[in-house]
mmCIF file of C-alpha atoms in Angstrom:
data_model
loop_
_atom_site.group_PDB
_atom_site.id
_atom_site.type_symbol
_atom_site.label_atom_id
_atom_site.label_comp_id
_atom_site.label_asym_id
_atom_site.label_seq_id
_atom_site.Cartn_x
_atom_site.Cartn_y
_atom_site.Cartn_z
ATOM 1 C CA MET A 433 -10.324 10.873 43.841
ATOM 2 C CA VAL A 434 -7.253 8.702 43.732
ATOM 3 C CA GLY A 435 -5.883 6.686 40.840
ATOM 4 C CA ASP A 436 -2.584 5.165 39.768
ATOM 5 C CA LEU A 437 -1.767 6.853 36.459
ATOM 6 C CA ALA A 438 0.602 4.030 35.551
ATOM 7 C CA GLU A 439 -2.381 1.626 35.427
ATOM 8 C CA ARG A 440 -4.812 2.027 32.530
ATOM 9 C CA ASP A 441 -7.755 0.517 34.393
ATOM 10 C CA ALA A 442 -7.201 3.023 37.206
ATOM 11 C CA VAL A 443 -7.087 5.878 34.675
ATOM 12 C CA ARG A 444 -10.344 4.649 33.170
ATOM 13 C CA ARG A 445 -11.955 4.524 36.650
ATOM 14 C CA VAL A 446 -10.834 8.090 37.341
ATOM 15 C CA ALA A 447 -12.330 9.199 34.025
ATOM 16 C CA GLU A 448 -15.612 7.422 34.801
ATOM 17 C CA GLU A 449 -15.805 9.084 38.214
ATOM 18 C CA LEU A 450 -15.036 12.484 36.725
ATOM 19 C CA GLU A 451 -17.639 12.042 33.983
ATOM 20 C CA ALA A 452 -20.233 11.225 36.673
ATOM 21 C CA SER A 453 -19.322 14.382 38.631
ATOM 22 C CA PRO A 454 -20.219 18.002 37.849
ATOM 23 C CA PRO A 455 -18.530 19.140 34.611
ATOM 24 C CA LEU A 456 -14.907 20.233 34.755
ATOM 25 C CA ASP A 457 -13.885 23.589 33.350
ATOM 26 C CA ALA A 458 -10.231 22.624 33.018
ATOM 27 C CA VAL A 459 -7.823 19.744 33.495
ATOM 28 C CA ILE A 460 -4.140 20.255 34.208
ATOM 29 C CA HIS A 461 -2.200 17.088 33.404
ATOM 30 C CA ASN A 462 0.476 17.698 36.017
ATOM 31 C CA ALA A 463 1.611 14.183 36.991
ATOM 32 C CA GLY A 464 4.941 13.028 35.691
ATOM 33 C CA VAL A 465 7.870 10.753 36.367
ATOM 34 C CA TRP A 466 11.497 11.269 35.431
ATOM 35 C CA SER A 467 12.740 7.718 35.003
ATOM 36 C CA GLY A 468 11.802 4.087 35.176
ATOM 37 C CA ARG A 469 9.113 1.947 33.624
ATOM 38 C CA ALA A 470 6.278 4.380 34.403
ATOM 39 C CA VAL A 471 7.644 7.169 32.165
ATOM 40 C CA MET A 472 5.479 6.440 29.113
ATOM 41 C CA PRO A 473 2.367 5.238 30.980
ATOM 42 C CA VAL A 474 2.272 8.262 33.305
ATOM 43 C CA ASN A 475 3.704 11.015 31.099
ATOM 44 C CA ILE A 476 1.799 10.339 27.862
ATOM 45 C CA VAL A 477 -0.614 7.367 27.991
ATOM 46 C CA ALA A 478 -2.564 8.601 31.051
ATOM 47 C CA PRO A 479 -2.989 12.167 29.706
ATOM 48 C CA TYR A 480 -4.056 10.755 26.343
ATOM 49 C CA LEU A 481 -6.602 8.391 27.913
ATOM 50 C CA LEU A 482 -8.051 11.062 30.188
ATOM 51 C CA THR A 483 -8.318 13.445 27.248
ATOM 52 C CA ALA A 484 -10.031 10.813 25.100
ATOM 53 C CA LEU A 485 -12.453 9.793 27.848
ATOM 54 C CA LEU A 486 -13.353 13.208 29.304
ATOM 55 C CA ARG A 487 -15.643 15.173 27.026
ATOM 56 C CA GLY A 488 -16.382 18.269 29.078
ATOM 57 C CA PRO A 489 -13.301 20.361 29.851
ATOM 58 C CA ARG A 490 -12.875 23.401 27.608
ATOM 59 C CA ARG A 491 -9.302 23.926 28.780
ATOM 60 C CA LEU A 492 -6.513 21.375 28.887
ATOM 61 C CA VAL A 493 -2.985 22.031 30.104
ATOM 62 C CA TYR A 494 -0.285 19.406 29.664
ATOM 63 C CA LEU A 495 3.002 19.536 31.572
ATOM 64 C CA SER A 496 5.967 19.488 29.265
ATOM 65 C CA SER A 497 9.638 20.218 29.806
ATOM 66 C CA ASN A 498 12.428 21.826 27.864
ATOM 67 C CA SER A 499 13.733 18.261 27.726
ATOM 68 C CA HIS A 500 11.157 17.705 24.972
ATOM 69 C CA LEU A 501 13.622 19.463 22.659
ATOM 70 C CA GLY A 502 15.805 16.337 22.898
ATOM 71 C CA GLY A 503 12.935 13.984 22.045
ATOM 72 C CA ASP A 504 13.083 11.802 18.951
ATOM 73 C CA PRO A 505 10.106 12.045 16.579
ATOM 74 C CA SER A 506 11.662 9.789 13.947
ATOM 75 C CA SER A 507 9.744 6.667 14.949
ATOM 76 C CA LEU A 508 6.991 5.583 17.280
ATOM 77 C CA GLU A 509 7.868 1.966 16.543
ATOM 78 C CA GLY A 510 9.244 0.191 19.560
ATOM 79 C CA VAL A 511 7.944 2.704 22.101
ATOM 80 C CA ASP A 512 6.964 0.709 25.178
ATOM 81 C CA TRP A 513 3.646 2.363 25.972
ATOM 82 C CA ARG A 514 2.887 -0.229 28.678
ATOM 83 C CA GLY A 515 6.015 0.468 30.711
ATOM 84 C CA GLY A 516 7.644 -2.932 30.486
ATOM 85 C CA SER A 517 10.990 -1.170 30.116
ATOM 86 C CA PRO A 518 12.192 2.323 31.013
ATOM 87 C CA GLY A 519 11.147 4.984 28.536
ATOM 88 C CA SER A 520 12.842 8.182 27.465
ATOM 89 C CA TYR A 521 11.731 11.211 29.491
ATOM 90 C CA ALA A 522 12.603 13.515 26.576
ATOM 91 C CA ASP A 523 10.496 11.428 24.182
ATOM 92 C CA SER A 524 7.561 11.358 26.614
ATOM 93 C CA LYS A 525 7.625 15.140 26.899
ATOM 94 C CA LEU A 526 7.896 15.561 23.122
ATOM 95 C CA PHE A 527 4.879 13.278 22.783
ATOM 96 C CA VAL A 528 2.767 15.088 25.400
ATOM 97 C CA THR A 529 3.636 18.486 23.915
ATOM 98 C CA THR A 530 2.608 17.161 20.506
ATOM 99 C CA LEU A 531 -0.591 15.756 22.011
ATOM 100 C CA ALA A 532 -1.493 19.205 23.369
ATOM 101 C CA THR A 533 -1.115 20.693 19.888
ATOM 102 C CA ALA A 534 -2.988 17.829 18.228
ATOM 103 C CA VAL A 535 -5.909 18.258 20.639
ATOM 104 C CA ALA A 536 -5.983 21.984 19.857
ATOM 105 C CA ARG A 537 -6.303 21.120 16.161
ATOM 106 C CA LEU A 538 -8.681 18.167 16.464
ATOM 107 C CA ARG A 539 -10.983 19.719 19.069
ATOM 108 C CA PRO A 540 -11.320 23.354 17.950
ATOM 109 C CA GLY A 541 -13.540 24.350 20.892
ATOM 110 C CA VAL A 542 -10.912 23.250 23.412
ATOM 111 C CA LEU A 543 -8.074 25.486 24.590
ATOM 112 C CA SER A 544 -5.232 22.977 24.739
ATOM 113 C CA ASN A 545 -1.678 24.028 25.599
ATOM 114 C CA ALA A 546 1.597 22.636 26.933
ATOM 115 C CA VAL A 547 3.584 24.258 29.740
ATOM 116 C CA ASP A 548 7.212 23.894 30.743
ATOM 117 C CA PRO A 549 7.147 24.741 34.467
ATOM 118 C CA GLY A 550 10.927 24.922 34.584
ATOM 119 C CA TRP A 551 13.290 22.846 36.661
ATOM 120 C CA VAL A 552 11.663 23.541 40.006
ATOM 121 C CA PRO A 553 12.511 22.311 43.512
ATOM 122 C CA THR A 554 10.008 19.497 43.938
ATOM 123 C CA ARG A 555 10.519 15.859 44.891
ATOM 124 C CA MET A 556 11.105 15.190 41.197
ATOM 125 C CA GLY A 557 13.245 18.274 40.531
ATOM 126 C CA GLY A 558 15.263 18.001 43.727
ATOM 127 C CA PRO A 559 15.971 20.619 46.385
ATOM 128 C CA SER A 560 18.713 22.394 44.407
ATOM 129 C CA ALA A 561 16.697 22.877 41.213
ATOM 130 C CA PRO A 562 17.446 26.421 39.989
ATOM 131 C CA ASP A 563 13.995 27.556 38.838
ATOM 132 C CA ASP A 564 11.273 29.339 40.810
ATOM 133 C CA LEU A 565 8.569 27.063 42.243
ATOM 134 C CA GLU A 566 6.020 29.895 42.222
ATOM 135 C CA LEU A 567 6.609 30.663 38.551
ATOM 136 C CA GLY A 568 6.403 26.944 37.862
ATOM 137 C CA HIS A 569 2.669 26.773 38.511
ATOM 138 C CA GLN A 570 1.456 30.262 37.609
ATOM 139 C CA THR A 571 1.338 29.699 33.849
ATOM 140 C CA GLN A 572 -0.652 26.490 34.287
ATOM 141 C CA GLU A 573 -3.199 28.236 36.502
ATOM 142 C CA TRP A 574 -3.404 31.214 34.139
ATOM 143 C CA LEU A 575 -4.063 29.018 31.086
ATOM 144 C CA ALA A 576 -6.687 27.034 33.013
ATOM 145 C CA SER A 577 -8.654 29.997 34.334
ATOM 146 C CA SER A 578 -7.806 33.397 32.895
ATOM 147 C CA ASP A 579 -9.894 35.388 30.445
ATOM 148 C CA ASP A 580 -6.820 37.274 29.194
ATOM 149 C CA PRO A 581 -6.792 37.130 25.381
ATOM 150 C CA GLU A 582 -3.419 35.321 25.352
ATOM 151 C CA ALA A 583 -4.758 32.658 27.748
ATOM 152 C CA LEU A 584 -7.671 32.067 25.394
ATOM 153 C CA THR A 585 -5.384 30.686 22.679
ATOM 154 C CA ALA A 586 -4.620 27.064 21.880
ATOM 155 C CA GLY A 587 -1.756 24.960 20.595
ATOM 156 C CA GLY A 588 0.948 26.843 22.464
ATOM 157 C CA TYR A 589 4.073 25.820 24.321
ATOM 158 C CA TRP A 590 4.516 28.092 27.347
ATOM 159 C CA TYR A 591 7.258 28.861 29.866
ATOM 160 C CA HIS A 592 6.744 31.371 32.681
ATOM 161 C CA GLY A 593 3.949 33.260 30.929
ATOM 162 C CA ARG A 594 5.683 33.406 27.547
ATOM 163 C CA ARG A 595 4.793 31.430 24.471
ATOM 164 C CA LEU A 596 7.918 29.785 23.063
ATOM 165 C CA GLN A 597 8.753 27.813 19.942
ATOM 166 C CA PRO A 598 8.677 24.065 20.677
ATOM 167 C CA HIS A 599 10.472 21.223 18.921
ATOM 168 C CA ARG A 600 9.734 21.457 15.189
ATOM 169 C CA ALA A 601 7.874 18.108 15.242
ATOM 170 C CA VAL A 602 5.210 19.452 17.628
ATOM 171 C CA HIS A 603 3.435 21.387 14.850
ATOM 172 C CA ASP A 604 3.944 18.674 12.211
ATOM 173 C CA GLU A 605 0.379 17.472 11.579
ATOM 174 C CA ALA A 606 1.572 14.171 10.104
ATOM 175 C CA PHE A 607 3.543 13.469 13.303
ATOM 176 C CA GLN A 608 0.555 14.521 15.420
ATOM 177 C CA ASP A 609 -1.663 12.111 13.495
ATOM 178 C CA ARG A 610 0.845 9.236 13.811
ATOM 179 C CA LEU A 611 1.127 9.831 17.562
ATOM 180 C CA VAL A 612 -2.639 10.024 18.119
ATOM 181 C CA ARG A 613 -3.172 6.919 15.965
ATOM 182 C CA ALA A 614 -0.480 4.981 17.882
ATOM 183 C CA LEU A 615 -2.017 5.946 21.234
ATOM 184 C CA ALA A 616 -5.528 5.090 20.042
ATOM 185 C CA GLU A 617 -4.392 1.682 18.828
ATOM 186 C CA GLU A 618 -2.394 1.022 21.987
ATOM 187 C CA THR A 619 -5.222 1.979 24.354
ATOM 188 C CA GLY A 620 -8.187 0.879 22.254
ATOM 189 C CA THR A 621 -9.609 4.372 22.764
ATOM 190 C CA ALA A 622 -9.996 6.934 20.000
ATOM 191 C CA LEU A 623 -9.494 10.625 20.614
#
């Protein structure tokens, strides 16, 4: 199915179609944009909405970036969730990494993790990106499908098969709750 992740109504249609289909085992939230007005809608609002609207997947993988380390957790006030103005890529990745951890806490039966695929040579990363494209997707696939004990954990931030320490705000439950509350209010959809 096709949907514009920058448009909330399109995200809702995708969720409706998926809910009417056979159950999903896993969802990898892989879409992302680097700059422009779609940063917040695509990088955090769409994954939040799909997560809130899809009840079945037992595994969720959210694409993060080491850029999340430069994100600012000090305030969610003034964040343009609708994309009327360009958003901060670093903030969006901090938010989506925090969302992955919040989902792991709030939905205990769901294996929810964030993955930094590295700076890989894609249309977004550019042809001279220094990281390995193959390694970029292997951790996502592993978390979505493997029965390895490490893959059956939740609330992690992963890079090339290794669990790393994320930004300190990611595991701050008060920040998680503020973020989830802001997204629920903004979208009119509770997690």
